[in-house]
Amino acid sequence: LRLTRLVLFSIVVVAISASAVFAQNSRTFVSGSGLDSNPCSLAAPCRTMTQALSVTNAGGEVVILSTAAYGPFTVNKAVTIEAPPGIYAGITATGGDGIDVNANANDVVTLRGFTVTNLDTSSTGIAFNSGGTLNIENCVVDGFTSSTGIGIYAPGDTLVKDTIVRNNGSGFLVNPLTTGTAVTITMDHVRLDGNTIGIFVVPGDGTAATVSAVNAVIRNSSISNNNIGVDVSPQVGVVSVGLERCLIANNIDGFALNTVSPASASVSISNCTISRNVREAFHIGLGTTIFSRGSNIFIGNGPDSSGSLTPFPAQ
Amino acid sequence: MNTLGSCIKALALFSTSSVLVIILGATAFGQAQRTFVAETGLDSNPCSLTAPCRTFTQAISQTNAGGEVVVLSSAGYGPFAINKALTVEAPEGVYAGITVNGGSGDGIDINAGPNDVVKLRGLTVNNVGSTGNGVVFNTAATVHIESCVVNGFTNGAGIKIPGSGIGALGSLLVKDTIARNNEWGILLGLTTGTLRVTMDHVRLDANSIGLAMNAQGTFEGAPVTATGVMRDSSVSGNTGTGISVTAGNGTAGICALDLESCLVTNNASGMNLQQNGGSATASISNTNITNNSTIGFSIGTGSAIFSLGDNTITGNGPDTGTLTQLAGQ
């Protein structure tokens, strides 16, 4: 009897400690040598992002401890997932997306320090499917050659900083598949180079979903060596794209702007270099405007530009 | 019975592990999407995370086209060549040195296919007494060089395109990279095709010549063309010319360079543009061309530097030629 009680007691203790350890944490860890049977602690890290996320509190962090590949994953709550400098955290998409953000409407999701690559699937590197705010910092998204590097598929706010998006079909795609009010985009020190299309803003394309506005601001960024640098072709909503101190160079076409009624689109440029775009600097199509502050340099572009810039004085 | 049972279990487990090991081994030694090198690695390993290789050459041979080679620990990894679409990357905090010791070889030779995209990231290429070059773009569609240092190729170029390997539309993108103490920081001598060069946050400092671009000849009925755009970069302290843009050389050729927010300072000569049968032009905006001791800029006959009117040009030796004003839009 005593033995039985002892055993029972041990079981209870084990059960309690296990549940304590495996409960939700504010900060969890993954490592190349981790195990998903671990509690995802600093001393006993997990192996996969999926397991770490499942034991992390909303509002918490998952931190990567060592260089390794971590596999595709989905984020369904407010969380920060971070590889510090010095650690390579590779995510290779092998059939689906690299990272899916499927969070709730007010959730803030931050991805920092990832390298997202592709085995040429028709998927997206980082897909914003739902959520409040998505921060993408210090990431590389590479090689989604027949699809999309970063895809914004829902209304919400996206901020991209210090990130390289190269060698994709669409580098950065805005095409919400769910109806909502506004998409906002803020980019700083981003390199959208060597894609088929650098930035592709096409709300309403192939979807009945509507969005009232897309407001994008891009600063200190390079959109170069693409087939099309900036393609703004909305079918719904009012699209506004502002570029400050950007390089739009060495593309085949610099800007390609078109709308389908009732959408409208405008691009404003200041202190930008728009040069060496082989075929044309810009195509200003139906329902679109390029506002120019007069401080941009246009040189060495191909002869086929259509439409004219609309002056927009500094204040 | 219990003991026997354990034995059988252990045996079964052992067999299973052996089979697993064999299968894993077979898989690992095939081509992998991502391979690893480390200072403690062995080239007899499968180049996996847990069993990394020692050299890039071995890791590249074990990597799928389109895959990645990742450096796990600080060390020297030796010169290598790339013959397919590939990323070779050392994360921040890891020093991956490529040293060329004597001889005439290069640090990294890119000999990829005409549709291949090659990416080098975080590598330090250093020369000790060779007559070769740091990174040589012989053939590929696009080469990205990011966060690299190329140093000491005093008889060659830090980054070089030797001439005839560029197709209808090649791209070179250099970002966050330092080329110093070379004969040429970047040397682009194009004799075929069209090349688009984008340089962002690059330092071509303390070489003999910072950047030299030349395009000459015809390709598929059109002039060979090299267009360069450089932004937020420094071309300073070079003992000869900071930037040289030349074209034609008695045939055809178009060579152009746009500078935005750059420093061209403390060189002997700042910018030199010359053409002979071709077109050599440059544009400058928000750029400082200062304290170049012999000459600020030299614009040869038939060449031009377009100025947006917002540059600082002062403290140079006497210039040759006149800037052409270009209105902002």
CSV table of C-alpha atoms in Angstrom, one decimal, chain A residues 156-301:
chain,number,residue,atom,x,y,z
A,156,GLY,CA,-3.6,45.1,-42.0
A,157,ASP,CA,-0.2,46.9,-41.4
A,158,THR,CA,3.1,45.5,-42.7
A,159,LEU,CA,6.5,47.0,-41.9
A,160,VAL,CA,9.6,45.7,-43.7
A,161,LYS,CA,13.0,46.9,-42.6
A,162,ASP,CA,16.6,46.0,-43.6
A,163,THR,CA,15.4,43.1,-45.6
A,164,ILE,CA,16.5,41.6,-49.0
A,165,VAL,CA,13.9,40.1,-51.3
A,166,ARG,CA,15.6,38.7,-54.4
A,167,ASN,CA,15.2,36.2,-57.2
A,168,ASN,CA,11.4,35.8,-56.8
A,169,GLY,CA,8.5,36.1,-59.2
A,170,SER,CA,6.9,38.9,-57.3
A,171,GLY,CA,9.2,40.3,-54.7
A,172,PHE,CA,6.4,42.0,-52.7
A,173,LEU,CA,2.8,41.3,-53.6
A,174,VAL,CA,-0.3,43.1,-52.2
A,175,ASN,CA,-3.5,41.3,-53.1
A,176,PRO,CA,-5.9,40.9,-50.2
A,177,LEU,CA,-8.1,37.8,-50.4
A,178,THR,CA,-10.3,39.0,-47.5
A,179,THR,CA,-12.4,42.2,-47.5
A,180,GLY,CA,-11.4,45.0,-45.2
A,181,THR,CA,-10.6,48.6,-44.9
A,182,ALA,CA,-7.0,49.4,-45.5
A,183,VAL,CA,-3.6,47.9,-46.1
A,184,THR,CA,-0.6,49.9,-45.0
A,185,ILE,CA,3.0,49.2,-46.0
A,186,THR,CA,6.1,50.8,-44.6
A,187,MET,CA,9.5,49.9,-46.0
A,188,ASP,CA,12.9,51.1,-45.0
A,189,HIS,CA,16.2,49.9,-46.3
A,190,VAL,CA,14.7,47.1,-48.3
A,191,ARG,CA,16.3,45.6,-51.4
A,192,LEU,CA,13.8,44.3,-53.9
A,193,ASP,CA,16.3,43.4,-56.5
A,194,GLY,CA,16.5,40.7,-59.2
A,195,ASN,CA,12.8,39.7,-59.1
A,196,THR,CA,10.4,39.4,-62.1
A,197,ILE,CA,8.4,42.2,-60.4
A,198,GLY,CA,9.9,44.1,-57.5
A,199,ILE,CA,6.6,45.4,-56.0
A,200,PHE,CA,3.3,44.3,-57.3
A,201,VAL,CA,0.2,46.0,-55.9
A,202,VAL,CA,-2.9,44.4,-57.4
A,203,PRO,CA,-5.9,44.5,-54.9
A,204,GLY,CA,-8.9,42.9,-56.5
A,205,ASP,CA,-7.0,40.8,-58.9
A,206,GLY,CA,-8.6,37.4,-59.2
A,207,THR,CA,-10.6,37.9,-56.0
A,208,ALA,CA,-14.0,39.3,-55.1
A,209,ALA,CA,-12.5,40.6,-51.8
A,210,THR,CA,-12.4,44.4,-51.6
A,211,VAL,CA,-10.1,46.8,-49.7
A,212,SER,CA,-10.8,50.5,-49.5
A,213,ALA,CA,-7.2,51.7,-49.6
A,214,VAL,CA,-3.6,50.6,-49.9
A,215,ASN,CA,-1.1,53.1,-48.5
A,216,ALA,CA,2.6,52.3,-49.0
A,217,VAL,CA,5.6,54.4,-48.1
A,218,ILE,CA,9.1,53.2,-49.2
A,219,ARG,CA,12.3,54.9,-48.1
A,220,ASN,CA,16.0,54.3,-48.7
A,221,SER,CA,15.3,51.3,-50.7
A,222,SER,CA,16.4,49.7,-53.9
A,223,ILE,CA,14.1,48.3,-56.5
A,224,SER,CA,16.5,47.3,-59.2
A,225,ASN,CA,17.4,44.7,-61.8
A,226,ASN,CA,13.8,43.4,-62.0
A,227,ASN,CA,11.8,43.0,-65.1
A,228,ILE,CA,9.3,45.5,-63.7
A,229,GLY,CA,10.3,47.6,-60.7
A,230,VAL,CA,7.0,48.9,-59.4
A,231,ASP,CA,3.7,47.5,-60.8
A,232,VAL,CA,0.6,49.1,-59.4
A,233,SER,CA,-2.5,47.7,-61.1
A,234,PRO,CA,-5.4,47.8,-58.7
A,235,GLN,CA,-8.9,46.7,-59.6
A,236,VAL,CA,-10.4,47.9,-56.3
A,237,GLY,CA,-9.6,50.6,-53.8
A,238,VAL,CA,-7.5,53.7,-53.8
A,239,VAL,CA,-3.8,53.0,-53.9
A,240,SER,CA,-1.1,55.4,-52.9
A,241,VAL,CA,2.6,54.6,-53.0
A,242,GLY,CA,5.2,57.1,-51.8
A,243,LEU,CA,8.9,56.6,-52.6
A,244,GLU,CA,11.6,58.7,-50.9
A,245,ARG,CA,15.3,58.3,-51.7
A,246,CYS,CA,14.8,55.1,-53.6
A,247,LEU,CA,16.7,53.6,-56.5
A,248,ILE,CA,14.5,52.3,-59.3
A,249,ALA,CA,17.2,51.3,-61.8
A,250,ASN,CA,18.3,48.7,-64.2
A,251,ASN,CA,14.8,47.3,-64.6
A,252,ILE,CA,13.3,46.6,-67.9
A,253,ASP,CA,10.3,48.8,-66.9
A,254,GLY,CA,10.7,51.2,-64.0
A,255,PHE,CA,7.0,51.9,-63.1
A,256,ALA,CA,4.0,50.2,-64.7
A,257,LEU,CA,0.7,51.8,-63.5
A,258,ASN,CA,-2.7,50.8,-64.6
A,259,THR,CA,-6.1,50.5,-63.0
A,260,VAL,CA,-9.4,48.9,-63.7
A,261,SER,CA,-12.4,51.1,-62.7
A,262,PRO,CA,-13.4,52.0,-60.0
A,263,ALA,CA,-9.8,51.7,-58.6
A,264,SER,CA,-7.4,54.6,-58.7
A,265,ALA,CA,-3.7,54.8,-58.0
A,266,SER,CA,-1.0,57.4,-57.5
A,267,VAL,CA,2.7,57.2,-56.9
A,268,SER,CA,4.7,60.0,-55.5
A,269,ILE,CA,8.5,60.2,-55.8
A,270,SER,CA,11.0,62.5,-54.2
A,271,ASN,CA,14.8,62.3,-54.2
A,272,CYS,CA,14.8,59.1,-56.2
A,273,THR,CA,17.1,57.9,-58.9
A,274,ILE,CA,15.1,56.4,-61.9
A,275,SER,CA,17.8,55.4,-64.3
A,276,ARG,CA,18.8,52.8,-66.8
A,277,ASN,CA,15.4,51.1,-67.1
A,278,VAL,CA,16.0,49.4,-70.4
A,279,ARG,CA,12.6,49.9,-72.0
A,280,GLU,CA,10.9,52.7,-70.1
A,281,ALA,CA,11.0,54.7,-67.0
A,282,PHE,CA,7.3,54.7,-66.5
A,283,HIS,CA,3.9,53.8,-68.0
A,284,ILE,CA,1.2,56.0,-66.6
A,285,GLY,CA,-1.9,54.2,-67.5
A,286,LEU,CA,-5.7,54.7,-67.0
A,287,GLY,CA,-6.6,56.2,-63.7
A,288,THR,CA,-3.1,56.6,-62.5
A,289,THR,CA,-0.8,59.5,-61.6
A,290,ILE,CA,2.9,59.9,-60.7
A,291,PHE,CA,3.5,63.0,-58.6
A,292,SER,CA,7.0,64.2,-58.8
A,293,ARG,CA,8.5,66.7,-56.4
A,294,GLY,CA,11.1,67.8,-58.9
A,295,SER,CA,14.0,66.4,-57.0
A,296,ASN,CA,14.4,63.1,-58.8
A,297,ILE,CA,16.9,62.2,-61.4
A,298,PHE,CA,15.7,60.5,-64.6
A,299,ILE,CA,18.5,59.4,-66.9
A,300,GLY,CA,19.4,56.7,-69.4
A,301,ASN,CA,16.0,55.1,-69.5
